[in-house]
Amino acid sequence: MVDHKEQPLRVGAAVRRRRRALELTLAVVAERSGLSVPFLSQVENDRARPSQSSLEKVADALRTTAVELLAAADPACSVDVVRADTTEPGPFPQVRSLVRGHHQMHASEFTGDHEAGREFQYRNDQLMYVADGAVEIEAEGRAYRLGRGDTLYLTGGVRHRWRATVPDTRVLVVAVAEHIEAVQDRHR
C-alpha cells in the first residue's frame, strides 16, 4: 500500500502559486534569484528538482522561505484515499476533512448541526451539497431550504450562515482553497 505521507513533494506548484500571487514574471524571479528562466520554468512544471540552495534563492526572490514553499508543496501522488471514520456519530456536530494536505481544493463533511448563528464569508467560491437531511441557508439576505441531493453555489465574498433542520444531516462543502487567489479582490 502506498502511504500519502511517503510520497515526494512537488514544490513547483507552490512556487508558481506564490509567484503569481506576487504578480511576478519568471524573468523577474530569475533576476532576483540568479537562476535561469528555463530552470525556473522546469521547477514550476516539476521537471526539475531544485537543490536546497536553489530553493532558498527562489524563496528569497519570492519573499518567503524554503520551509514555507515546502509546506505549500503538493504531494507527488495523484491519488489519495481518505477513509470514512469508523467511530459511531455522537450527539455533537462533527467535521471531517475529505482532502488531506495543502491543495487547490478543500472539502469537508459536516454531520449534525453546527454554529447556526455564525456568519461565514470566504474569499473563494464554494459548493454546498446536502448528502442527507436538510438545511436552511441564509445568503446575502435571502433564505434557501435544501434537501437531500440539493446543492447551493456561493461565489467568493458572499456572506452566509446555515443550520441543519433535520437530525443527522450531512453537508459536503467543497471550495477553492483559501491560499489560492481564485477570484480578484472585489474591493480593489
C-alpha positions as MATLAB code, in Angstrom:
seq = 'MVDHKEQPLRVGAAVRRRRRALELTLAVVAERSGLSVPFLSQVENDRARPSQSSLEKVADALRTTAVELLAAADPACSVDVVRADTTEPGPFPQVRSLVRGHHQMHASEFTGDHEAGREFQYRNDQLMYVADGAVEIEAEGRAYRLGRGDTLYLTGGVRHRWRATVPDTRVLVVAVAEHIEAVQDRHR';
ca = [
       0.000    0.000    0.000;
       1.207    3.491   -0.813;
       1.085    5.905    2.082;
       0.297    9.514    1.179;
       2.960   10.792    3.589;
       5.746    8.809    1.906;
       5.280   10.469   -1.486;
       7.840   13.075   -2.604;
       6.653   16.663   -2.709;
       6.098   18.702   -5.877;
       7.320   22.149   -4.947;
       6.748   23.561   -8.454;
       3.059   24.291   -7.968;
       3.814   26.106   -4.701;
       6.485   28.213   -6.434;
       4.088   29.056   -9.275;
       1.222   29.949   -6.901;
       3.490   32.228   -4.865;
       4.975   33.886   -7.972;
       1.530   34.535   -9.441;
       0.189   35.830   -6.122;
       3.009   38.407   -6.186;
       2.262   39.099   -9.881;
       5.872   38.403  -10.873;
       7.172   37.036  -14.155;
       9.658   34.200  -14.375;
      12.189   36.746  -15.674;
      11.865   38.858  -12.506;
      12.251   35.801  -10.259;
      15.255   34.696  -12.323;
      16.868   38.112  -11.952;
      16.231   38.230   -8.197;
      17.411   34.658   -7.591;
      20.340   34.463  -10.004;
      18.803   31.342  -11.579;
      17.852   30.956  -15.232;
      14.327   31.343  -16.625;
      14.446   27.860  -18.253;
      15.452   26.271  -14.935;
      12.693   28.092  -13.035;
      10.181   27.010  -15.670;
      11.304   23.400  -15.233;
      10.962   23.730  -11.451;
       7.428   25.162  -11.747;
       6.453   22.309  -14.091;
       8.069   19.694  -11.805;
      10.562   18.700  -14.499;
      13.479   19.698  -12.275;
      14.003   19.495   -8.528;
      15.843   22.435   -7.043;
      18.676   21.824   -4.618;
      18.249   23.238   -1.121;
      20.443   26.173   -2.117;
      18.399   26.881   -5.272;
      15.132   26.558   -3.364;
      16.355   29.095   -0.818;
      17.284   31.502   -3.653;
      13.819   31.086   -5.184;
      12.187   31.582   -1.781;
      14.183   34.773   -1.182;
      13.153   36.062   -4.618;
       9.524   35.320   -3.732;
       9.817   36.977   -0.286;
       9.153   33.757    1.599;
      11.175   30.861    2.993;
      12.072   27.432    1.651;
      10.188   25.932    4.596;
       7.009   27.803    3.591;
       7.342   26.666   -0.032;
       7.789   23.066    1.075;
       4.799   23.358    3.416;
       2.700   24.571    0.455;
       4.016   21.853   -1.863;
       1.706   19.240   -3.340;
       2.408   15.558   -2.779;
       3.567   13.859   -5.968;
       0.856   11.213   -5.808;
      -2.245   11.868   -7.843;
      -4.497    9.569   -5.812;
      -5.204    9.769   -2.103;
      -7.900    7.894   -0.211;
      -9.491    9.352    2.903;
     -11.353    6.576    4.696;
     -14.650    7.126    6.456;
     -14.355    7.455   10.206;
     -15.212    4.141   11.881;
     -16.461    5.719   15.120;
     -20.173    5.998   15.772;
     -21.609    9.502   15.373;
     -22.157   11.256   18.667;
     -24.697   13.852   19.749;
     -22.337   16.683   18.831;
     -21.676   18.105   15.363;
     -18.706   16.597   13.558;
     -16.475   17.995   10.839;
     -14.308   15.726    8.720;
     -11.806   16.872    6.111;
     -12.237   14.985    2.844;
      -8.959   16.145    1.283;
      -5.600   15.875    3.063;
      -2.777   18.281    2.598;
      -2.355   21.712    1.079;
      -4.213   21.554   -2.245;
      -6.129   23.820   -4.571;
      -9.398   22.287   -3.398;
     -10.743   21.980    0.107;
     -13.635   19.673    1.030;
     -15.285   18.959    4.377;
     -18.186   16.881    5.590;
     -20.374   18.336    8.354;
     -22.593   15.891   10.276;
     -25.292   17.224   12.576;
     -25.822   20.887   13.236;
     -23.061   23.419   13.613;
     -22.785   27.011   14.806;
     -26.057   28.137   13.213;
     -25.629   31.782   14.200;
     -22.098   32.061   12.855;
     -21.751   34.011    9.629;
     -19.206   32.895    7.045;
     -17.580   34.770    4.193;
     -14.901   33.079    2.120;
     -12.621   34.692   -0.413;
     -13.136   31.910   -2.974;
     -16.104   30.046   -4.446;
     -17.826   27.277   -2.522;
     -20.323   24.496   -3.266;
     -22.586   23.040   -0.579;
     -24.160   19.614   -1.185;
     -26.729   18.069    1.150;
     -25.904   14.344    1.312;
     -28.568   13.541    3.954;
     -31.167   15.553    5.836;
     -31.994   19.188    5.219;
     -30.542   22.641    5.843;
     -31.574   26.271    5.792;
     -29.030   28.662    4.357;
     -29.191   32.428    4.560;
     -27.046   34.111    1.915;
     -26.996   37.832    1.206;
     -30.328   38.340    2.972;
     -32.230   35.511    1.245;
     -33.190   32.150    2.763;
     -32.786   28.845    0.918;
     -34.071   25.441    2.027;
     -32.117   22.488    0.712;
     -32.936   18.810    0.998;
     -31.097   15.583    0.219;
     -29.259   15.865   -3.111;
     -29.628   19.670   -3.411;
     -26.650   21.973   -3.953;
     -26.002   25.663   -3.414;
     -23.155   27.508   -5.120;
     -21.709   30.627   -3.493;
     -19.277   32.905   -5.243;
     -16.350   34.255   -3.280;
     -17.274   37.065   -0.904;
     -20.903   36.037   -0.297;
     -21.856   36.294    3.378;
     -23.846   33.300    4.577;
     -24.872   31.176    7.535;
     -26.539   27.787    7.673;
     -28.167   25.324   10.029;
     -29.376   21.751    9.868;
     -33.154   21.395   10.139;
     -33.164   17.588   10.433;
     -31.113   15.461   12.893;
     -28.072   13.660   11.444;
     -27.897   15.994    8.449;
     -24.704   15.584    6.371;
     -23.470   18.508    4.282;
     -20.449   18.379    1.997;
     -18.697   21.685    1.419;
     -16.234   21.911   -1.472;
     -14.272   25.097   -2.071;
     -11.272   26.529   -3.815;
      -8.626   26.629   -1.094;
      -8.182   29.920    0.742;
      -4.460   30.069   -0.072;
      -5.295   30.275   -3.805;
      -6.327   33.604   -5.303;
      -9.204   32.214   -7.367;
     -11.092   35.486   -7.643;
      -9.981   39.068   -7.879;
     -10.384   41.094   -4.720;
     -13.670   42.931   -5.265;
     -12.552   45.823   -3.059;
      -9.640   46.969   -5.247;
];
